[in-house]
CSV table of C-alpha atoms in Angstrom, one decimal:
chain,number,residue,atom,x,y,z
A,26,UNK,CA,5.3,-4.1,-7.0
A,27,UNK,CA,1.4,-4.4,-7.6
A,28,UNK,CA,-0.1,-5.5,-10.5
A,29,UNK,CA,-3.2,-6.5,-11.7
A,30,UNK,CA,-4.4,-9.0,-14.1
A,31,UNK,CA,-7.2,-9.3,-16.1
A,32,UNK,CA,-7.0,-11.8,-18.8
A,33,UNK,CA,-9.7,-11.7,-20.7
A,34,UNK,CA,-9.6,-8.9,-23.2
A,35,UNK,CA,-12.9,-9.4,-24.8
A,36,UNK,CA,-16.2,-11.4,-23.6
A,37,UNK,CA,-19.1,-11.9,-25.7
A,38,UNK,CA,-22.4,-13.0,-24.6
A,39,UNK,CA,-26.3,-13.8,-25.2
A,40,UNK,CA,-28.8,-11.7,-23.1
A,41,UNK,CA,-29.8,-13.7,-20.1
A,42,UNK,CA,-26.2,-15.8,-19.9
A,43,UNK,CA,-24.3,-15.5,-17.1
A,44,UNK,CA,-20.6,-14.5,-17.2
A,45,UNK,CA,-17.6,-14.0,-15.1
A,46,UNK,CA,-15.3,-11.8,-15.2
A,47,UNK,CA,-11.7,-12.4,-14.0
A,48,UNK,CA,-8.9,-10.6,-12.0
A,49,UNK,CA,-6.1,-11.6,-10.4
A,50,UNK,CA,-3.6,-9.5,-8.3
A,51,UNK,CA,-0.4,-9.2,-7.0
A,52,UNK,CA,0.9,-7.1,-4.1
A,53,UNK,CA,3.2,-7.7,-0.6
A,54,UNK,CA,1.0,-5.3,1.6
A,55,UNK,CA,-0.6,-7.3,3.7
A,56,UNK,CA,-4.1,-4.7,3.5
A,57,UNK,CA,-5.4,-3.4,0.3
A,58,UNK,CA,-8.3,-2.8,-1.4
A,59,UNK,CA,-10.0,-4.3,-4.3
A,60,UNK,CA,-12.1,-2.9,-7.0
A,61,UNK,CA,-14.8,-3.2,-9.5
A,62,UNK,CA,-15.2,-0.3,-12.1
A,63,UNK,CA,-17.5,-0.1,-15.0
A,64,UNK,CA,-17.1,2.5,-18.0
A,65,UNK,CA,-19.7,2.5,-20.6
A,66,UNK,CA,-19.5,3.7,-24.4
A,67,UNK,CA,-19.8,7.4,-22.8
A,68,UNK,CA,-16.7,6.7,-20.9
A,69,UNK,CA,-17.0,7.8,-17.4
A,70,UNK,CA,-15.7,5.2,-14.7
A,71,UNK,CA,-18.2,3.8,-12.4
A,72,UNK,CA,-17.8,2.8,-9.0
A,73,UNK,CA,-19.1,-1.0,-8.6
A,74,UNK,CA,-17.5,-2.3,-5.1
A,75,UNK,CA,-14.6,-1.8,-3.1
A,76,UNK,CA,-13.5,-4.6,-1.0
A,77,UNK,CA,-11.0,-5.0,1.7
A,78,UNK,CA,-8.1,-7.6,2.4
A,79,UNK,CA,-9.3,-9.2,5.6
A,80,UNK,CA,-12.8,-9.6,4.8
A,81,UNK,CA,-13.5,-12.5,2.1
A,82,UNK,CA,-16.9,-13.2,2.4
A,83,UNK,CA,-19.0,-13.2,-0.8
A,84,UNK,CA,-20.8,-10.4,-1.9
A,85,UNK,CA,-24.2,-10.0,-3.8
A,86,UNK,CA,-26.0,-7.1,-5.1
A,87,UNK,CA,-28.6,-7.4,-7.4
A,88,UNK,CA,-27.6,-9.1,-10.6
A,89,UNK,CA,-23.5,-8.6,-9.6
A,90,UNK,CA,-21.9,-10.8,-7.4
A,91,UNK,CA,-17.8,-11.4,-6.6
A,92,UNK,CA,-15.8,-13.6,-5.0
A,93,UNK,CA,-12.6,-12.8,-3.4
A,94,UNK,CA,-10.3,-15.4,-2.6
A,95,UNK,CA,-7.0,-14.4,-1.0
A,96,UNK,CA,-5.1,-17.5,-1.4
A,97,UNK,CA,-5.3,-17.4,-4.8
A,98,UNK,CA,-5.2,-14.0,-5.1
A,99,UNK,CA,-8.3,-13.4,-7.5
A,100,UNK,CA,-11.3,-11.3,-7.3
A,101,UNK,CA,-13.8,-12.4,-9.7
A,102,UNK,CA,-17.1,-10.4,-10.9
A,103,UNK,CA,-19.8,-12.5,-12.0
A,104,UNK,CA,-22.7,-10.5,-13.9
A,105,UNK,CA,-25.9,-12.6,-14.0
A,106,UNK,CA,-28.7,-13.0,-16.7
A,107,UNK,CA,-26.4,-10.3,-18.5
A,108,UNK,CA,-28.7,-7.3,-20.1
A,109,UNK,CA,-28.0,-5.8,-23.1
A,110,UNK,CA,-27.0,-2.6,-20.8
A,111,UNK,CA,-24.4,-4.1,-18.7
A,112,UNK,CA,-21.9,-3.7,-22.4
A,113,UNK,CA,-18.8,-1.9,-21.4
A,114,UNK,CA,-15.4,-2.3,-20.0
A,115,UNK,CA,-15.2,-3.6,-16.4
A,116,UNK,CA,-11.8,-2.6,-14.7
A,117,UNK,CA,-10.4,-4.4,-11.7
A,118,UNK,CA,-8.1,-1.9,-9.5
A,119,UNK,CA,-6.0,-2.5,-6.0
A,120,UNK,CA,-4.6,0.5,-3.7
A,121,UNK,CA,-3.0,0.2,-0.7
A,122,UNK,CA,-5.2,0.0,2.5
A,123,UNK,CA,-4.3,4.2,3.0
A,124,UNK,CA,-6.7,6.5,1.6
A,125,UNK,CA,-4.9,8.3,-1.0
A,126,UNK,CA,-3.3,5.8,-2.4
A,127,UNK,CA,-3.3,5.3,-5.7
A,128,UNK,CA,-5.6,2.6,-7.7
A,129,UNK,CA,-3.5,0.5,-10.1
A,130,UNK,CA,-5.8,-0.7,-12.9
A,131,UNK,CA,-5.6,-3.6,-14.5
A,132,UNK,CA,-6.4,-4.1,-18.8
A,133,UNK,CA,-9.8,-3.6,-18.5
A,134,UNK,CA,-12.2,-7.0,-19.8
A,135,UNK,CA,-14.8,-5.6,-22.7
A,136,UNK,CA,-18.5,-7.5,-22.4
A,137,UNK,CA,-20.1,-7.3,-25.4
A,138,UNK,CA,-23.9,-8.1,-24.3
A,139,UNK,CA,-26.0,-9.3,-27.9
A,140,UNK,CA,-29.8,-9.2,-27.5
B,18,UNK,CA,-25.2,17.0,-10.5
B,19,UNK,CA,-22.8,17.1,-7.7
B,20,UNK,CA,-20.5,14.5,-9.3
B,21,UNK,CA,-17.1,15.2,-10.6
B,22,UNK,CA,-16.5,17.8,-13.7
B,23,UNK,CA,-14.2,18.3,-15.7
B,24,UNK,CA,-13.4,20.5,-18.8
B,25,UNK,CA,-12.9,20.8,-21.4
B,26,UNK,CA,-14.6,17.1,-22.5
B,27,UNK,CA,-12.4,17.4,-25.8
B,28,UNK,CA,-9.2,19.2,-26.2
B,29,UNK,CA,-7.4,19.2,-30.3
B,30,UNK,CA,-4.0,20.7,-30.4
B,31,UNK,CA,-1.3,20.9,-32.6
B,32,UNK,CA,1.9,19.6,-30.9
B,33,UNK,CA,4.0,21.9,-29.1
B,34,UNK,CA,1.4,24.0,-28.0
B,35,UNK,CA,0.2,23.8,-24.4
B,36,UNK,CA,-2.9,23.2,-23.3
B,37,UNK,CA,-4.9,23.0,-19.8
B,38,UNK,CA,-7.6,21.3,-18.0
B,39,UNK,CA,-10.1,21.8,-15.3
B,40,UNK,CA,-11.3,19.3,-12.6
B,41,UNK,CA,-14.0,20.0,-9.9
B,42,UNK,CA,-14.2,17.5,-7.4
B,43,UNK,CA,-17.1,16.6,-5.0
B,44,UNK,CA,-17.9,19.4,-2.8
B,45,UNK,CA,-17.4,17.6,0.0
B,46,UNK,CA,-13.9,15.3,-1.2
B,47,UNK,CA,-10.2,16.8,-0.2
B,48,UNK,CA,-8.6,14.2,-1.8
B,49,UNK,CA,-8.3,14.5,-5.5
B,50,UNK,CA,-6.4,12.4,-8.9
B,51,UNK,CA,-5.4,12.5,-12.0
B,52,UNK,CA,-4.8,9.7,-14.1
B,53,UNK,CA,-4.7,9.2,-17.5
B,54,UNK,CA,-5.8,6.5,-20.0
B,55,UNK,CA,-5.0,5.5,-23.2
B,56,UNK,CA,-6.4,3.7,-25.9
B,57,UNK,CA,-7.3,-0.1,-24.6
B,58,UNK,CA,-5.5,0.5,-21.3
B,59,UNK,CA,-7.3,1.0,-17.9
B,60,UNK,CA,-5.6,4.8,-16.4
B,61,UNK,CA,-2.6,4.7,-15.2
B,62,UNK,CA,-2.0,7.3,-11.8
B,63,UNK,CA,-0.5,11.0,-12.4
B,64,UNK,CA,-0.8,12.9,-9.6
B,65,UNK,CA,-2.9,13.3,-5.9
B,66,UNK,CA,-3.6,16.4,-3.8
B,67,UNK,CA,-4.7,16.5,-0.3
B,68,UNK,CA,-6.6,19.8,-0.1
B,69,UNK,CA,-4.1,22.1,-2.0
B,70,UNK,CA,-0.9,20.1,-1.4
B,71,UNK,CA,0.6,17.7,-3.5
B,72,UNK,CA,1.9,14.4,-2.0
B,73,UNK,CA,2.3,12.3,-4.8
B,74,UNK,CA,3.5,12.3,-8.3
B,75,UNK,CA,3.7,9.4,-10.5
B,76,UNK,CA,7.1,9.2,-12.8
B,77,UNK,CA,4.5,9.4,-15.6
B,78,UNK,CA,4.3,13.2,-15.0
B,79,UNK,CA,7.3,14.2,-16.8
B,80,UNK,CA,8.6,18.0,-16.6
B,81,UNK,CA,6.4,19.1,-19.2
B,82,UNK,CA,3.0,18.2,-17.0
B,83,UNK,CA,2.4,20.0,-13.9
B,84,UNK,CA,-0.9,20.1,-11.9
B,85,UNK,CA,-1.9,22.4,-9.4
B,86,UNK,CA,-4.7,22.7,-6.4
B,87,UNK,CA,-4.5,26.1,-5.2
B,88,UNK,CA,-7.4,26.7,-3.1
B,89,UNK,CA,-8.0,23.0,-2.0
B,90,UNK,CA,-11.4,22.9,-4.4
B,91,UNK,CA,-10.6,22.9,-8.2
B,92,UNK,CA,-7.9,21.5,-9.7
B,93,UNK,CA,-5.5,22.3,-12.9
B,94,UNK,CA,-3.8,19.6,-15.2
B,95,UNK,CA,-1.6,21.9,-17.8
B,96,UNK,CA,0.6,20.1,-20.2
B,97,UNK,CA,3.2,22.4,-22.1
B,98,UNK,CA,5.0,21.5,-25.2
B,99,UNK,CA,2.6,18.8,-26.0
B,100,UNK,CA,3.7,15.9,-27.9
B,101,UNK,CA,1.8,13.1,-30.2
B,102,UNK,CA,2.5,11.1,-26.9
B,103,UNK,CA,0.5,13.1,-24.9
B,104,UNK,CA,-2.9,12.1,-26.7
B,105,UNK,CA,-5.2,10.1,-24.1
B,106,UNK,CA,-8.0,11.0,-21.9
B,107,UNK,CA,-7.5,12.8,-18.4
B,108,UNK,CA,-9.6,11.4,-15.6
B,109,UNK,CA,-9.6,13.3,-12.5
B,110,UNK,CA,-11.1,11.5,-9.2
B,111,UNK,CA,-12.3,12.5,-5.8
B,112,UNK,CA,-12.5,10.9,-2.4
B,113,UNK,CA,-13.6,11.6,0.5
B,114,UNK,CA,-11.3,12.0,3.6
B,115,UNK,CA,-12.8,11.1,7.2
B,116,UNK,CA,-12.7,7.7,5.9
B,117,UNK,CA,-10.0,5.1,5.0
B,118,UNK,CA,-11.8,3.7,2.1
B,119,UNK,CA,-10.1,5.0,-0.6
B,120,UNK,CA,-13.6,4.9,-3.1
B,121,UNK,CA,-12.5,7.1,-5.6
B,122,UNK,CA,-15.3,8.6,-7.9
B,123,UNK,CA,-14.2,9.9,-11.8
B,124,UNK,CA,-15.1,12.2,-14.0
B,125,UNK,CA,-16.3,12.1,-17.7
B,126,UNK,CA,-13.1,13.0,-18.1
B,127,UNK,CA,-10.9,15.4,-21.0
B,128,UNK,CA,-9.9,13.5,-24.5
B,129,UNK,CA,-6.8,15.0,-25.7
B,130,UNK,CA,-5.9,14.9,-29.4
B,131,UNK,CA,-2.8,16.2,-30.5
B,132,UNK,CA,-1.7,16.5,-34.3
């Protein structure tokens, strides 16, 4: 079965800190997909990253940055110097490697960003 | 705005009535979702269409829930005989379908109340 895991319920920063936001998975397929998803006060889910199984290099946009690590089956999302904005629920998801598939969600973490 | 719709944004019914929502996808997605979400929860999968067919149901979507595609473009969530149960929000998605990615882009999506 797949799962995901995301731990922290509830974050709480300063502006300007950095903070990382964890996930953790479980699945057998050997390909899948990870996800990052924001959804702000207004609600609507936003599309952060998608990454695939086989490719665990680092990625870095802007501010956001995650690190996927197969063996330990975690893909972490690490916001930095953290704006007042970036308050909201951040939602890891896996799906199989198929298009179609459906994305299993984990909890959801709530940042709370205080200026 | 060619992004997902969807309407109603905010349904209240008394329970036992039925009640029905709208989704319009990307223009240019064949691939389209429904999941739902409740309170504190990330959404949990309902239902996917490829064009106008159906290929997968979760065994969330009990009898009283059925969704429909018919021309491949819009899609129908109705739910009949709602129950207390049944409050959440209803998040339809699209994705696009030369690729295998599997990015799927939501809606604002339809808050369901029922009293």
């Amino acid at each position: 079965a797949q799962k995901v895991t995301q731990a922290q319920t509830e974050i709480s920063v300063v502006e300007k800190e950095d903070v990382t936001l964890d996930c953790v998975y479980e699945t057998r397929d050997t390909t899948y997909y990870l996800f990052w998803y924001k959804q702000p006060p207004s609600g609507e889910l936003v599309f952060l990253i998608r990454r695939n199984s086989f490719d665990e290099q680092n990625e870095i946009s802007g501010r956001y940055s995650w690190n996927f690590q197969k063996s330990t089956s975690s893909f972490n999302f690490t916001i930095t110097a953290s704006q007042v904005v970036d308050s909201a629920v951040y939602f890891c998801a896996l799906s199989g490697y198929q298009a179609g598939t459906a994305l299993i969600f984990g909890k959801g973490t709530t940042l709370s960003v205080s200026s | 705005d060619t992004g997902v719709s969807q309407n109603p944004r905010h349904k209240i019914t008394k329970r036992g009535q039925n009640v029905t929502f709208r989704c319009d996808p990307i223009s240019e997605h064949n691939r389209l979702y429904w999941y739902r979400q409740t309170l504190g929860q990330g959404p949990e999968f309902l239902t996917y269409f490829q064009n106008e067919a159906q290929l997968e149901k979760s065994r969330l979507l009990s009898d009283r829930f059925s969704a429909e595609r018919p021309k491949g473009s819009f899609s129908t969530l109705e739910i009949q005989r709602t129950e207390q149960g049944d409050s959440a929000m209803y998040l339809c998605a699209s994705s696009v379908s030369e690729t295998q990615r599997n990015e799927q882009f939501f809606g604002p999506g339809t808050r369901l109340t029922v009293l």
